[in-house]
Coordinates of C-alpha atoms and ligand atoms in Angstrom, one line a residue:
M361 CA -15.6 37.4 -31.2
D362 CA -15.6 41.2 -32.1
C363 CA -11.9 42.3 -32.4
R364 CA -13.2 45.8 -32.7
S365 CA -14.6 46.1 -29.2
I366 CA -12.4 48.2 -26.9
I367 CA -10.6 45.7 -24.9
A368 CA -9.3 48.1 -21.8
P369 CA -11.9 51.0 -21.6
T370 CA -10.7 51.3 -18.1
P371 CA -7.3 50.5 -16.7
P372 CA -7.1 46.6 -16.6
M373 CA -7.1 44.9 -13.4
G374 CA -5.8 41.4 -12.2
W375 CA -3.3 39.4 -10.6
N376 CA 0.2 38.4 -11.9
S377 CA 2.6 35.7 -10.7
W378 CA 5.8 37.5 -10.7
N379 CA 6.3 39.9 -7.9
T380 CA 5.6 37.1 -5.3
F381 CA 6.3 34.0 -6.8
G382 CA 8.8 34.4 -9.6
E383 CA 9.6 31.1 -10.9
N384 CA 7.6 29.2 -8.6
I385 CA 4.4 28.9 -10.5
D386 CA 2.3 26.0 -11.2
E387 CA -1.4 25.2 -12.3
K388 CA -2.5 24.8 -8.9
L389 CA -1.3 28.0 -7.9
V390 CA -3.0 29.6 -10.6
K391 CA -6.2 28.0 -10.2
D392 CA -6.0 28.8 -6.5
V393 CA -5.8 32.4 -7.2
A394 CA -8.9 32.3 -9.8
N395 CA -10.9 30.5 -6.6
I396 CA -9.6 33.1 -4.4
F397 CA -10.5 35.9 -6.8
V398 CA -14.3 34.8 -6.9
R399 CA -14.5 33.8 -3.1
D400 CA -12.9 36.8 -1.7
G401 CA -14.4 39.4 -3.6
Y402 CA -11.6 40.3 -5.8
K403 CA -13.8 39.3 -9.1
D404 CA -16.7 41.5 -7.8
A405 CA -14.5 44.5 -7.0
G406 CA -13.5 44.4 -10.7
Y407 CA -10.1 42.4 -10.7
E408 CA -10.4 40.2 -13.9
Y409 CA -7.1 38.6 -15.5
V410 CA -5.3 36.2 -14.0
V411 CA -1.7 36.5 -15.7
I412 CA 1.2 33.9 -15.6
D413 CA 4.4 35.7 -16.1
D414 CA 8.1 34.4 -17.2
L415 CA 9.0 30.8 -16.4
W416 CA 5.9 28.8 -17.7
E417 CA 7.5 28.2 -21.0
A418 CA 9.3 24.8 -21.6
D419 CA 13.2 25.1 -22.4
E420 CA 12.6 24.8 -26.2
R421 CA 9.8 25.0 -28.9
T422 CA 8.2 22.1 -30.3
A423 CA 9.5 20.3 -33.5
D424 CA 6.9 22.7 -35.4
G425 CA 8.3 25.7 -34.2
K426 CA 5.6 26.5 -31.3
L427 CA 5.9 27.6 -27.8
T428 CA 4.8 25.2 -25.2
W429 CA 4.6 24.7 -21.5
D430 CA 6.5 23.3 -18.9
T431 CA 4.9 20.2 -18.3
D432 CA 6.2 19.7 -14.5
K433 CA 4.4 23.1 -13.5
F434 CA 1.4 22.6 -15.9
P435 CA 0.5 19.1 -16.5
S436 CA -2.7 19.5 -17.6
G437 CA -1.7 22.1 -20.2
I438 CA -2.1 25.8 -20.7
P439 CA -5.4 25.5 -22.8
A440 CA -6.9 23.5 -19.7
L441 CA -5.8 26.1 -17.4
A442 CA -7.2 28.9 -19.7
D443 CA -10.6 27.1 -19.9
Y444 CA -10.6 26.5 -15.9
I445 CA -10.1 30.5 -15.4
H446 CA -12.7 31.3 -18.0
S447 CA -14.9 28.8 -16.2
K448 CA -14.7 31.2 -13.1
G449 CA -15.8 34.2 -15.4
L450 CA -12.4 35.6 -15.3
K451 CA -9.7 36.3 -18.1
F452 CA -6.2 34.4 -18.5
G453 CA -3.1 36.2 -19.4
I454 CA 0.1 34.9 -20.4
Y455 CA 3.8 36.5 -20.9
S456 CA 6.1 36.4 -23.7
C457 CA 9.2 38.5 -24.7
S458 CA 10.1 40.8 -28.0
G459 CA 13.9 39.5 -27.9
I460 CA 15.2 36.2 -28.9
R461 CA 14.7 34.9 -25.1
T462 CA 12.7 35.9 -22.3
C463 CA 14.5 37.7 -19.2
A464 CA 14.7 34.3 -17.6
G465 CA 16.2 33.0 -20.7
K466 CA 13.4 31.0 -22.2
P467 CA 12.3 30.9 -25.8
A468 CA 10.8 34.1 -26.9
S469 CA 8.7 35.6 -29.7
Y470 CA 11.2 37.4 -32.0
G471 CA 11.1 36.1 -35.5
Y472 CA 7.9 34.1 -34.5
E473 CA 5.3 36.9 -33.8
E474 CA 2.9 35.5 -36.0
V475 CA 3.0 31.7 -34.8
D476 CA 3.0 32.9 -31.2
A477 CA 0.1 35.2 -31.5
Q478 CA -1.8 32.5 -33.0
T479 CA -0.7 29.7 -30.5
F480 CA -1.7 32.1 -27.7
A481 CA -5.2 32.9 -29.4
E482 CA -6.0 28.9 -29.8
W483 CA -5.0 28.4 -26.2
G484 CA -7.6 31.1 -25.1
V485 CA -5.2 33.9 -24.0
D486 CA -6.9 37.3 -23.2
F487 CA -4.1 39.0 -22.1
L488 CA -0.4 39.2 -23.5
K489 CA 2.2 40.9 -21.4
Y490 CA 5.6 41.4 -23.7
D491 CA 8.8 41.9 -22.3
Y492 CA 12.3 43.7 -23.7
C493 CA 14.9 41.4 -22.7
Y494 CA 17.5 40.2 -25.3
K495 CA 16.6 42.6 -28.2
P496 CA 18.4 41.8 -31.4
M497 CA 20.5 44.4 -32.7
G498 CA 19.6 46.8 -35.5
V499 CA 15.7 46.5 -34.8
S500 CA 14.0 49.3 -33.0
G501 CA 11.6 48.8 -29.7
P502 CA 8.6 50.3 -31.3
E503 CA 9.0 47.7 -34.3
L504 CA 9.4 44.9 -32.1
Y505 CA 6.1 45.7 -30.3
R506 CA 4.2 47.0 -33.4
K507 CA 4.9 43.5 -34.9
M508 CA 3.2 41.8 -31.9
G509 CA 0.5 44.3 -32.0
Q510 CA -0.1 43.6 -35.5
A511 CA 0.2 39.4 -35.1
L512 CA -2.5 39.9 -32.0
R513 CA -4.8 41.8 -34.0
A514 CA -4.7 39.2 -36.8
T515 CA -5.7 36.4 -34.8
G516 CA -9.3 38.1 -34.6
R517 CA -9.4 37.4 -30.7
P518 CA -9.4 40.4 -28.3
I519 CA -6.4 40.2 -26.4
L520 CA -5.2 43.0 -24.2
F521 CA -1.4 43.8 -25.2
S522 CA 0.8 44.7 -22.5
A523 CA 4.0 46.4 -23.6
C524 CA 6.6 45.7 -20.8
E525 CA 9.3 48.1 -22.5
W526 CA 10.4 49.6 -19.2
G527 CA 10.0 53.5 -20.5
H528 CA 13.3 53.0 -22.7
N529 CA 12.1 54.5 -25.9
N530 CA 9.4 56.5 -24.2
P531 CA 6.4 54.1 -25.1
A532 CA 3.8 56.6 -23.9
T533 CA 4.2 58.5 -27.1
W534 CA 3.7 55.4 -29.6
G535 CA 2.5 52.5 -27.7
R536 CA -1.2 52.9 -28.8
F537 CA 0.1 52.9 -32.3
A538 CA 1.6 49.8 -31.9
G539 CA -1.3 48.2 -30.6
A540 CA -0.6 48.4 -27.1
H541 CA -3.2 49.0 -24.2
M542 CA -1.0 49.5 -21.5
W543 CA 2.9 50.2 -21.4
R544 CA 5.2 50.1 -18.5
T545 CA 7.0 53.5 -18.1
T546 CA 9.8 52.4 -15.8
G547 CA 12.0 49.3 -14.5
D548 CA 11.0 46.8 -12.5
I549 CA 9.2 47.7 -8.9
V550 CA 10.5 46.1 -5.6
D551 CA 8.6 45.9 -2.3
S552 CA 9.8 49.1 -0.8
W553 CA 8.4 52.6 -0.2
D554 CA 11.3 54.2 -2.0
S555 CA 11.1 52.2 -5.3
M556 CA 7.3 52.7 -5.3
L557 CA 7.4 56.5 -4.7
N558 CA 10.2 56.5 -7.4
I559 CA 8.2 55.1 -9.8
A560 CA 5.2 57.1 -9.2
E561 CA 7.3 60.3 -9.5
K562 CA 8.5 59.3 -13.1
Q563 CA 4.6 59.3 -14.2
A564 CA 4.6 62.9 -13.9
G565 CA 4.4 64.7 -17.4
L566 CA 2.7 61.1 -19.0
E567 CA -0.7 62.3 -18.4
V568 CA -1.8 63.3 -21.6
Y569 CA -0.9 59.6 -23.1
A570 CA -3.3 58.0 -20.9
G571 CA -7.0 57.3 -21.6
P572 CA -9.4 54.7 -22.2
N573 CA -7.7 51.8 -24.1
A574 CA -4.3 53.2 -23.6
W575 CA -2.7 53.4 -20.0
N576 CA 0.7 54.2 -18.7
D577 CA 1.7 51.2 -16.7
P578 CA 3.9 52.0 -13.5
D579 CA 4.1 48.4 -12.9
M580 CA 2.4 45.8 -10.8
L581 CA 1.3 46.4 -7.3
V582 CA 3.5 45.4 -4.1
V583 CA 0.4 45.8 -2.0
G584 CA 0.3 43.1 0.8
M585 CA 3.7 41.5 0.2
Y586 CA 5.2 42.8 3.4
G587 CA 9.0 42.0 2.4
R588 CA 8.5 38.5 1.1
G589 CA 8.6 36.8 -2.3
N590 CA 10.4 37.5 -5.6
A591 CA 10.5 41.2 -5.5
A592 CA 11.0 41.6 -1.7
D593 CA 12.8 44.6 -0.7
G594 CA 12.1 45.2 3.0
G595 CA 8.1 45.7 2.7
M596 CA 5.9 48.4 3.9
S597 CA 3.4 49.4 6.3
D598 CA -0.2 48.9 5.9
T599 CA -0.5 52.9 5.7
E600 CA 2.2 52.7 3.1
Y601 CA 0.5 50.3 1.0
K602 CA -2.6 52.3 1.4
V603 CA -0.6 55.2 -0.2
H604 CA 1.0 53.0 -3.0
F605 CA -2.7 51.8 -3.8
A606 CA -4.0 55.5 -3.9
L607 CA -1.3 56.6 -5.9
W608 CA -2.0 53.9 -8.6
C609 CA -5.7 54.6 -8.3
M610 CA -5.1 58.5 -8.9
L611 CA -2.7 57.6 -11.8
A612 CA -5.4 55.7 -13.6
S613 CA -2.7 52.8 -13.8
P614 CA -3.3 49.2 -14.5
L615 CA -4.0 47.7 -11.0
M616 CA -2.3 44.3 -11.3
I617 CA -2.2 42.6 -7.6
G618 CA 1.2 41.2 -7.1
C619 CA 0.9 39.5 -3.6
D620 CA -0.2 36.1 -2.5
V621 CA -3.8 36.8 -2.3
R622 CA -4.3 33.2 -1.0
K623 CA -2.8 34.6 2.2
A624 CA -4.0 38.1 1.9
T625 CA -4.3 40.1 5.6
V626 CA -7.3 41.7 6.5
A627 CA -5.7 45.0 5.9
T628 CA -4.6 44.0 2.6
K629 CA -8.1 43.2 1.5
Q630 CA -8.9 46.3 2.9
I631 CA -6.7 48.3 0.6
L632 CA -7.2 46.3 -2.4
L633 CA -10.7 46.0 -2.4
N634 CA -11.6 49.5 -1.3
P635 CA -14.6 50.6 -3.3
G636 CA -13.8 54.6 -3.2
F637 CA -10.4 54.2 -4.3
I638 CA -10.9 51.6 -7.2
S639 CA -14.1 53.9 -8.4
V640 CA -11.5 56.4 -8.8
N641 CA -9.0 54.3 -10.9
Q642 CA -11.8 52.7 -13.0
D643 CA -13.7 56.1 -13.7
P644 CA -14.7 55.7 -17.4
L645 CA -13.3 59.4 -18.2
G646 CA -9.9 57.8 -18.0
V647 CA -8.0 61.0 -16.8
Q648 CA -4.5 60.1 -15.2
G649 CA -4.4 62.6 -11.9
R650 CA -1.5 64.6 -10.9
G651 CA -0.3 66.8 -8.3
I652 CA -1.6 70.1 -8.1
G653 CA 1.4 72.4 -8.9
Y654 CA 4.0 69.4 -8.9
N655 CA 4.0 68.7 -12.4
D656 CA 7.9 67.9 -12.6
K657 CA 9.6 64.6 -12.0
D658 CA 11.7 65.8 -9.0
W659 CA 9.7 65.4 -6.0
E660 CA 12.7 66.3 -3.5
G661 CA 11.2 68.3 -1.0
Q662 CA 7.8 68.0 -2.2
D663 CA 6.6 65.7 0.7
F664 CA 3.0 67.1 1.0
Q665 CA 1.3 66.8 -2.4
V666 CA -2.4 67.5 -3.1
W667 CA -3.7 65.7 -6.2
S668 CA -6.6 65.9 -8.3
K669 CA -8.5 63.5 -11.0
P670 CA -11.4 64.9 -12.9
L671 CA -14.2 62.2 -13.0
S672 CA -16.7 61.4 -15.5
D673 CA -19.8 62.8 -13.4
G674 CA -18.2 66.1 -13.1
S675 CA -16.7 65.7 -9.6
I676 CA -13.1 65.4 -8.9
A677 CA -10.9 63.0 -6.9
V678 CA -8.8 65.0 -4.5
A679 CA -6.0 63.2 -2.9
F680 CA -3.6 64.7 0.0
F681 CA -0.5 62.7 0.0
N682 CA 2.0 62.9 3.1
F683 CA 5.4 61.5 1.7
N684 CA 6.9 62.6 4.9
G685 CA 8.0 60.1 7.4
D686 CA 8.0 62.3 10.6
R687 CA 5.3 64.9 10.3
A688 CA 1.6 65.2 10.0
R689 CA 0.5 67.9 7.9
T690 CA -2.8 69.7 7.2
M691 CA -3.4 70.4 3.3
V692 CA -5.7 72.4 1.6
A693 CA -7.3 72.2 -1.9
P694 CA -8.4 75.2 -3.1
W695 CA -11.3 75.1 -5.6
A696 CA -9.7 77.5 -7.8
A697 CA -6.8 74.7 -8.2
L698 CA -9.7 72.2 -8.9
A699 CA -11.1 74.5 -11.4
I700 CA -14.4 74.8 -9.5
H701 CA -15.7 78.5 -9.1
D702 CA -14.8 79.8 -5.9
H703 CA -18.3 80.0 -4.3
R704 CA -19.6 76.8 -5.7
P705 CA -20.9 74.9 -2.7
C706 CA -19.6 71.3 -3.2
H707 CA -20.2 67.8 -1.2
V708 CA -17.0 66.3 0.1
L709 CA -17.2 62.4 0.6
D710 CA -14.2 60.4 2.1
L711 CA -13.6 57.9 -0.2
W712 CA -11.4 55.5 2.0
T713 CA -14.3 55.3 4.6
A714 CA -17.4 56.3 2.3
Q715 CA -18.4 58.8 5.0
E716 CA -19.8 62.5 4.2
V717 CA -17.3 65.2 5.3
G718 CA -19.5 68.0 4.9
T719 CA -20.6 70.5 2.1
F720 CA -18.2 73.4 1.4
D721 CA -17.4 76.4 -0.7
R722 CA -13.8 78.0 -1.5
Y723 CA -11.6 74.7 -0.3
V724 CA -11.3 71.8 1.7
E725 CA -8.4 70.5 3.9
A726 CA -7.3 67.3 5.2
H727 CA -4.9 66.4 8.0
V728 CA -2.5 63.7 6.9
Q729 CA -0.4 61.5 9.1
P730 CA 3.2 60.6 8.0
H731 CA 3.1 58.2 5.0
D732 CA -0.7 58.3 4.6
V733 CA -3.1 59.6 2.5
V734 CA -6.6 61.1 2.5
M735 CA -8.8 60.9 -0.6
Y736 CA -12.1 63.0 -1.3
K737 CA -14.3 63.1 -3.8
V738 CA -15.6 66.8 -4.4
T739 CA -19.0 67.1 -6.1
P740 CA -20.3 70.6 -7.3
A741 CA -23.8 71.3 -5.4
P742 CA -26.7 73.4 -6.4
S743 CA -25.7 76.9 -5.8
D744 CA -28.2 77.2 -2.8
A745 CA -26.8 74.0 -1.0
K746 CA -26.2 74.9 2.8
I747 CA -22.4 75.2 3.8
Q748 CA -21.4 73.1 6.6
H749 CA -18.0 73.5 7.3
Q750 CA -16.3 71.1 9.8
R751 CA -13.3 71.4 11.3
V752 CA -10.5 69.5 9.9
R753 CA -10.8 65.7 11.3
K754 CA -7.7 64.9 13.4
A755 CA -8.8 61.4 14.3
G756 CA -5.8 59.0 15.1
C757 CA -3.6 62.0 15.4
D758 CA -1.5 61.8 18.6
G759 CA -1.0 65.4 20.0
C760 CA -0.6 67.1 16.5
Ligands
GLA2289 C1 11.3 41.9 -16.4 C2 9.9 42.6 -16.5 C3 9.4 41.8 -15.3 C4 9.0 40.2 -15.2 C5 10.7 39.5 -15.6 C6 10.3 38.2 -15.7 O1 12.1 42.0 -15.5 O2 10.1 44.0 -16.3 O3 8.1 42.4 -15.1 O4 8.1 40.0 -16.2 O5 11.2 40.2 -16.6 O6 11.6 37.6 -16.3

């Protein structure tokens, strides 16, 4: 295999066991997830990595110092599981930690970086999530990640390196130099509107560090958890999960599903499989979007935000976020704020519904319900294109 190839040209997409299952993982669950990925269209939509998080490990290393698996949970073994995932055309991910123990207390990779990287490569691992618990004194975070980054490269196998450093040492500034393809920028997400928004807010200012093969990671998705599972915390409505997904798409964030896809509702699938939103996330230009005029980390009182994300075909994704729980609001995106000339006609497509909105010059607006989002694709048109201004759509709006 060619280890020089770009491993994460667009934000990685997949599933991780932690948010819903925590310690309750086994090989049947992981195989079921792979089967669902194929059967229910996740694979076709771009979801690729099936990742087991902490608590796959045995309590101790083998006599010759290698990591090994919990045989109660994985009786057929991790290599056989990796083979199974590969047989479905998917990729297999695993978890370890840069300290002396994993966050859940299992053996971790400090001092064993090379042997563990080699073990993972031999098992057929394609993705390593690398945590930050039980860090030894006197060693810096960047050094710990650089060691594993080097060890993974030395195996010759393309292994996506996901640095789970929680933003402690500002990994956006050094992650790609340590060999990481994505790095957590915050502590753990839980399944609540406040947690989700609080994490999204912290991405402001990190845009310049993101790009092909190097992504800011605001943590795994909680879409579809509905207040159940390991990271449960009250849950959200479907519309709120749609806002969560839209934010992660505009942020060019990795899209790691955290819910139980075996039991996903129709609404959950509509969100996670929305082609328009995913196309924004996966756009090859790899720009991390941001709010127009909201470039700080304090969203206090900034309930109505218009975001832009330039795309590779010269169009611009525009998201109108209503973070207010009580009031609907009409929001405006002026061309000037999108770096489009005022008089340039632009076609506008609603990315959620895939419906044409019209052809506009100067600006486009959207009416957005409480805790909802509207996402458009604004595409510059020939200068003689006919302008078809339409009234702001108020579908679904009760008396507003
Ligand atoms: C940390 C990470 C989580 C998860 C757990 C596992 O908290 O941030 O994402 O991997 O450890 O123990």
